[in-house]
Amino acid sequence: MMSPWYQALFPTRLVSSRAAIQELITTRSGFRMGTSVNGVLTGLVGHVVRQEGWDLVSFPAIAEADEEHSVDTLFGRKRFIRHTGDVLHPERESLSTLEQIRANLGTYNFAGQYQQTPAPAGGGMVKEAWFQRYEPHALPVSFDQIIQSWDTANTPTELADYSVCTTWDVKGSHFYLLNVLRKKLAYPDLERAVHEQNRLFNPSVILIEDKASGTQLIQDLIETGLSKVRHYKPDGDKIMRLHAQTAAIENGFVHLPRDAHWLADYLHELTVFPNGRHDDQVDSTSQALAWTKQRPPGWGIFEYYRQEAEKAKRLIPPVMVRFKAPPGVSRVYTMSGHQHMV
């Protein structure tokens, strides 16, 4: 590694330590932030960023979050904005070209060469090879339950973070990931998204972490009559939570579809954690896997009767009622106590 060489020799070769401006520019021919050993980014760039308080300027080929950059030019200070999914230089490499390169290089190599997020070969805490793969026609005929696990943005109005819902079929000790919804949602849209995912998959239980926006979301969903919502209070930090589930993944109890439009992003986030930019899909996954181990005794019989009640409710023909809400009213409460969005 060049880090010891740099630390011992380079600073002493500067003409004036006060006047000198140090710039370290790397190229796409190597990992711009170095390689990763035992989950720790190493190499010269990784060294100076961690040790010396440098400002890191990183431009991923495909923006993974909204970015804003201010640059001094001959014509004054200019402000540049990139939105999630924007390509850095579309005239040179279009999005379709980059996606083809990702497919050819693999997620790990593409992350290091193009996205500025190198990770340990084979993954960090979780290795890609640990996941089992399934074809839709090979799924079990019946399942014990369907779980939806939500990781919501930090605050009801936070637009910079993603909200994620993972939907799992559970058969015995095996988990089959059916779908991943990952979007930036303002609060009213977040509540609607929960109802939409519920309608699409009819889960047995909807897990929502009881924190920040999740706390308000839980209250509002229960008020609308969505009885399958469950408060979830995790133990430990994010790393500890995923670490507690690595045995289940490594031993082949977690199954992913062989092909899905969300699969590459999902695998990348789980295999680079905790060194990646995002961890919302990680949190949603560890929450779903952990919950099945924490269910109270007798939960099964209660769930059976709940499902029977849901079936009976669907047999009752709906009654359509038309009403007019005053201007500016977005919610209406009926005499039964249910809340309705208008």
Coordinates of C-alpha atoms in Angstrom, one line a residue:
M1 CA 0.0 0.0 0.0
M2 CA 1.1 3.6 -0.7
S3 CA -0.3 5.0 2.6
P4 CA 2.9 4.6 4.7
W5 CA 5.0 6.1 1.8
Y6 CA 2.7 9.1 1.6
Q7 CA 2.6 9.6 5.3
A8 CA 6.4 9.4 5.8
L9 CA 7.6 11.3 2.7
F10 CA 5.1 13.4 0.9
P11 CA 4.4 16.2 3.5
T12 CA 8.1 16.9 4.0
R13 CA 8.6 17.6 0.2
L14 CA 6.2 20.5 0.2
V15 CA 7.8 24.0 -0.5
S16 CA 5.7 25.6 2.2
S17 CA 3.2 23.6 4.3
R18 CA 1.1 26.7 4.8
A19 CA 1.0 27.9 1.2
A20 CA 0.7 24.5 -0.5
I21 CA -2.6 23.2 -1.7
Q22 CA -2.6 19.4 -1.9
E23 CA -4.8 17.7 -4.5
L24 CA -5.1 14.0 -5.0
I25 CA -6.8 13.0 -8.2
T26 CA -7.4 9.4 -9.1
T27 CA -8.8 7.8 -12.2
R28 CA -11.4 5.2 -13.1
S29 CA -8.6 2.7 -13.9
G30 CA -8.5 1.9 -10.1
F31 CA -10.8 2.2 -7.2
R32 CA -10.9 5.9 -6.5
M33 CA -11.3 5.3 -2.8
G34 CA -9.0 2.3 -2.7
T35 CA -9.8 -1.3 -2.0
S36 CA -11.5 -2.8 1.0
V37 CA -9.9 -5.2 3.5
N38 CA -12.1 -6.7 6.2
G39 CA -14.7 -4.1 5.6
V40 CA -12.3 -1.1 5.9
L41 CA -11.5 1.1 2.9
T42 CA -7.8 1.1 2.4
G43 CA -5.4 2.6 -0.2
L44 CA -4.0 6.1 -0.5
V45 CA -7.3 7.9 -1.0
G46 CA -9.1 6.0 1.7
H47 CA -6.1 6.8 4.0
V48 CA -6.1 10.6 3.5
V49 CA -9.9 10.9 3.7
R50 CA -10.0 9.1 7.0
Q51 CA -6.8 10.6 8.6
E52 CA -6.4 14.2 7.4
G53 CA -9.8 15.8 7.0
W54 CA -9.6 16.2 3.3
D55 CA -12.7 17.3 1.4
L56 CA -13.8 14.3 -0.8
V57 CA -15.2 15.3 -4.2
S58 CA -16.9 12.2 -5.6
F59 CA -18.8 12.0 -8.9
P60 CA -20.5 8.6 -9.3
A61 CA -21.4 7.8 -13.0
I62 CA -25.0 7.4 -12.0
A63 CA -26.2 9.6 -9.2
E64 CA -27.3 7.6 -6.2
A65 CA -28.8 10.6 -4.4
D66 CA -29.6 14.2 -5.2
E67 CA -26.4 16.3 -5.4
E68 CA -25.7 20.0 -5.4
H69 CA -22.3 21.4 -6.4
S70 CA -21.0 25.0 -6.4
V71 CA -18.0 25.8 -8.7
D72 CA -16.0 29.0 -9.2
T73 CA -15.7 29.7 -12.9
L74 CA -14.4 32.6 -15.1
F75 CA -18.0 33.8 -15.2
G76 CA -18.6 33.7 -11.5
R77 CA -19.9 31.0 -9.1
K78 CA -22.1 28.4 -10.8
R79 CA -24.5 25.9 -9.1
F80 CA -24.9 22.5 -10.6
I81 CA -27.6 20.0 -9.5
R82 CA -27.8 16.3 -10.2
H83 CA -30.9 14.2 -9.4
T84 CA -31.0 10.6 -8.4
G85 CA -30.4 8.5 -11.5
D86 CA -28.8 11.3 -13.5
V87 CA -25.8 10.2 -15.7
L88 CA -22.6 12.1 -15.1
H89 CA -21.6 12.5 -18.8
P90 CA -24.5 11.2 -21.0
E91 CA -22.8 12.3 -24.3
R92 CA -20.0 9.9 -23.5
E93 CA -21.8 7.1 -21.7
S94 CA -25.6 7.0 -21.7
L95 CA -27.6 5.3 -18.9
S96 CA -28.2 2.3 -21.1
T97 CA -24.5 2.0 -21.8
L98 CA -23.7 2.2 -18.1
E99 CA -26.3 -0.4 -17.3
Q100 CA -24.7 -2.7 -19.9
I101 CA -21.3 -2.0 -18.4
R102 CA -22.7 -2.9 -14.9
A103 CA -24.0 -6.2 -16.3
N104 CA -20.6 -7.0 -17.8
L105 CA -18.5 -5.9 -14.9
G106 CA -20.8 -7.2 -12.1
T107 CA -22.2 -5.1 -9.3
Y108 CA -19.0 -5.2 -7.2
N109 CA -16.6 -4.0 -9.9
F110 CA -19.1 -1.4 -11.2
A111 CA -19.5 0.0 -7.7
G112 CA -15.7 0.5 -7.3
Q113 CA -14.9 1.6 -10.9
Y114 CA -17.9 3.8 -11.7
Q115 CA -19.8 4.6 -8.4
Q116 CA -17.0 5.4 -6.0
T117 CA -18.2 2.8 -3.5
P118 CA -15.7 0.0 -3.4
A119 CA -16.6 -3.0 -1.2
P120 CA -14.8 -6.2 -0.1
A121 CA -14.7 -8.8 -2.8
G122 CA -17.6 -11.2 -2.2
G123 CA -19.4 -8.7 0.1
G124 CA -19.0 -7.1 3.5
M125 CA -21.0 -8.5 6.4
V126 CA -23.2 -10.4 3.9
K127 CA -21.9 -12.2 0.8
E128 CA -23.9 -12.4 -2.4
A129 CA -23.2 -16.1 -2.7
W130 CA -25.1 -16.8 0.5
F131 CA -28.5 -15.9 -1.0
Q132 CA -30.5 -18.7 -2.5
R133 CA -32.2 -18.0 -5.9
Y134 CA -35.7 -19.1 -6.9
E135 CA -37.8 -19.1 -10.1
P136 CA -41.4 -18.0 -9.7
H137 CA -42.8 -21.3 -10.8
A138 CA -40.7 -23.1 -8.1
L139 CA -42.1 -21.2 -5.2
P140 CA -43.9 -23.3 -2.5
V141 CA -47.6 -23.8 -3.2
S142 CA -48.6 -22.3 0.1
F143 CA -46.9 -20.1 2.7
D144 CA -47.3 -19.7 6.5
Q145 CA -47.5 -15.9 6.2
I146 CA -46.6 -12.9 4.2
I147 CA -44.6 -10.1 5.9
Q148 CA -44.2 -6.5 4.8
S149 CA -41.4 -4.7 6.5
W150 CA -41.2 -0.9 6.2
D151 CA -38.2 1.4 6.8
T152 CA -39.4 4.9 6.6
A153 CA -37.5 8.2 6.1
N154 CA -36.3 9.9 9.2
T155 CA -39.0 12.6 9.4
P156 CA -42.4 12.9 7.8
T157 CA -41.2 15.7 5.6
E158 CA -37.7 14.4 4.8
L159 CA -37.3 14.1 1.0
A160 CA -33.6 13.2 1.0
D161 CA -34.1 9.7 2.4
Y162 CA -35.7 6.7 0.9
S163 CA -38.6 4.8 2.3
V164 CA -38.5 1.0 1.7
C165 CA -41.0 -1.8 1.8
T166 CA -39.8 -5.4 1.4
T167 CA -42.4 -8.1 1.0
W168 CA -41.6 -11.6 2.1
D169 CA -43.3 -15.0 1.8
V170 CA -42.4 -17.2 4.8
K171 CA -42.5 -21.0 4.8
G172 CA -41.1 -22.6 8.0
S173 CA -37.6 -21.1 8.5
H174 CA -37.3 -19.9 4.8
F175 CA -37.9 -16.4 3.6
Y176 CA -38.7 -15.6 -0.1
L177 CA -38.3 -12.0 -1.1
L178 CA -41.2 -11.1 -3.4
N179 CA -40.8 -7.4 -4.0
V180 CA -38.9 -4.3 -3.0
L181 CA -40.4 -0.8 -3.1
R182 CA -37.9 1.9 -2.7
K183 CA -39.0 5.5 -3.2
K184 CA -38.6 9.0 -1.8
L185 CA -42.0 9.8 -0.4
A186 CA -43.4 12.8 1.3
Y187 CA -45.7 11.8 4.2
P188 CA -49.1 11.8 2.6
D189 CA -47.7 9.7 -0.3
L190 CA -46.0 7.4 2.2
E191 CA -49.3 6.5 3.9
R192 CA -50.9 5.9 0.5
A193 CA -48.0 3.6 -0.5
V194 CA -48.5 1.5 2.6
H195 CA -52.2 1.0 1.6
E196 CA -51.2 0.2 -2.0
Q197 CA -48.6 -2.4 -1.0
N198 CA -51.2 -3.9 1.3
R199 CA -53.7 -4.2 -1.5
L200 CA -51.1 -5.7 -3.9
F201 CA -49.8 -8.5 -1.6
N202 CA -52.4 -8.8 1.3
P203 CA -49.7 -9.4 3.9
S204 CA -50.4 -11.1 7.3
V205 CA -48.5 -8.4 9.1
I206 CA -47.1 -5.0 8.3
L207 CA -44.0 -4.1 10.3
I208 CA -43.1 -0.4 10.8
E209 CA -40.3 0.7 13.1
D210 CA -41.7 2.9 15.9
K211 CA -39.5 6.0 15.4
A212 CA -39.8 9.4 13.9
S213 CA -42.1 9.3 10.8
G214 CA -42.9 5.7 11.6
T215 CA -44.6 6.5 14.8
Q216 CA -47.0 8.9 13.2
L217 CA -47.5 6.5 10.3
I218 CA -48.5 3.7 12.6
Q219 CA -51.1 5.9 14.4
D220 CA -52.6 7.1 11.2
L221 CA -52.8 3.6 9.6
I222 CA -54.5 2.1 12.7
E223 CA -57.0 4.9 12.7
T224 CA -57.9 4.0 9.1
G225 CA -58.7 0.5 10.3
L226 CA -55.5 -1.3 9.0
S227 CA -55.3 -3.7 11.9
K228 CA -52.4 -5.8 10.6
V229 CA -49.9 -2.9 11.4
R230 CA -47.4 -3.8 14.1
H231 CA -45.1 -1.5 16.1
Y232 CA -41.5 -2.7 15.9
K233 CA -38.8 -1.5 18.3
P234 CA -35.4 -2.9 17.3
D235 CA -32.5 -3.7 19.6
G236 CA -29.0 -2.4 19.0
D237 CA -27.6 -0.4 16.1
K238 CA -28.0 -1.1 12.4
I239 CA -24.8 -3.2 12.3
M240 CA -25.8 -5.4 15.2
R241 CA -29.2 -5.9 13.8
L242 CA -27.9 -7.2 10.4
H243 CA -25.2 -9.2 12.1
A244 CA -27.8 -11.1 14.1
Q245 CA -29.4 -12.2 10.8
T246 CA -26.2 -13.2 8.9
A247 CA -26.4 -16.9 10.1
A248 CA -29.9 -17.2 8.5
I249 CA -28.7 -15.8 5.2
E250 CA -25.4 -17.8 5.2
N251 CA -27.2 -21.0 5.9
G252 CA -29.5 -20.7 2.9
F253 CA -32.8 -19.6 4.5
V254 CA -33.1 -16.4 2.5
H255 CA -34.2 -16.7 -1.1
L256 CA -34.2 -14.0 -3.8
P257 CA -35.7 -14.1 -7.3
R258 CA -33.3 -15.0 -10.1
D259 CA -34.4 -11.8 -11.9
A260 CA -36.1 -8.6 -10.8
H261 CA -35.7 -5.0 -11.8
W262 CA -34.8 -4.0 -8.2
L263 CA -32.4 -7.0 -7.5
A264 CA -29.1 -5.4 -8.5
D265 CA -29.6 -2.4 -6.2
Y266 CA -30.8 -4.6 -3.4
L267 CA -27.8 -6.9 -3.5
H268 CA -25.4 -4.0 -3.8
E269 CA -26.7 -2.3 -0.7
L270 CA -26.6 -5.5 1.4
T271 CA -23.2 -6.6 0.3
V272 CA -21.4 -3.2 0.7
F273 CA -23.0 -2.5 4.1
P274 CA -21.9 -0.8 6.3
N275 CA -19.7 1.1 3.8
G276 CA -22.4 2.1 1.4
R277 CA -24.3 5.4 1.1
H278 CA -27.7 3.9 2.0
D279 CA -28.9 1.3 4.4
D280 CA -32.7 1.5 4.1
Q281 CA -33.1 -1.9 2.4
V282 CA -30.7 -3.4 5.0
D283 CA -32.9 -2.2 7.8
S284 CA -36.1 -3.4 6.2
T285 CA -34.5 -6.9 5.7
S286 CA -33.1 -7.3 9.2
Q287 CA -36.4 -6.1 10.6
A288 CA -38.4 -8.8 8.7
L289 CA -36.0 -11.6 9.6
A290 CA -35.8 -10.6 13.3
W291 CA -39.5 -10.3 13.8
T292 CA -40.3 -13.9 13.2
K293 CA -38.0 -14.8 16.1
Q294 CA -39.6 -12.3 18.4
R295 CA -43.3 -13.2 18.0
P296 CA -45.0 -13.7 21.4
P297 CA -46.2 -17.2 22.4
G298 CA -49.6 -18.0 21.0
W299 CA -49.2 -15.6 18.1
G300 CA -50.1 -18.3 15.6
I301 CA -53.7 -18.9 16.9
F302 CA -54.4 -15.1 17.0
E303 CA -53.1 -14.8 13.4
Y304 CA -55.3 -17.6 12.3
Y305 CA -58.4 -16.0 13.7
R306 CA -57.4 -12.6 12.4
Q307 CA -57.1 -14.1 8.9
E308 CA -60.5 -15.7 9.2
A309 CA -62.0 -12.4 10.3
E310 CA -60.4 -10.7 7.2
K311 CA -62.0 -13.4 5.0
A312 CA -65.4 -12.8 6.6
K313 CA -65.0 -9.1 6.1
R314 CA -64.4 -9.5 2.4
L315 CA -67.6 -11.5 2.0
I316 CA -69.7 -8.5 3.1
P317 CA -70.6 -6.4 0.1
P318 CA -69.3 -2.9 0.3
V319 CA -71.7 0.0 0.8
M320 CA -71.0 3.0 -1.4
V321 CA -71.6 6.4 0.2
R322 CA -71.1 9.7 -1.5
F323 CA -70.3 12.8 0.5
K324 CA -68.9 16.2 -0.2
A325 CA -66.0 17.4 1.9
P326 CA -65.5 21.2 2.6
P327 CA -62.7 22.8 0.7
G328 CA -59.3 22.3 2.2
V329 CA -60.3 19.1 4.1
S330 CA -58.1 16.1 3.3
R331 CA -59.4 13.6 6.0
V332 CA -62.9 12.6 7.1
Y333 CA -63.7 10.7 10.2
T334 CA -66.9 8.5 10.2
M335 CA -69.0 7.7 13.3
S336 CA -67.3 4.3 13.4
G337 CA -64.0 6.1 14.1
H338 CA -62.4 5.2 10.8
Q339 CA -60.4 7.8 9.0
H340 CA -60.7 8.3 5.2
M341 CA -58.4 10.2 2.9
V342 CA -60.1 12.5 0.3

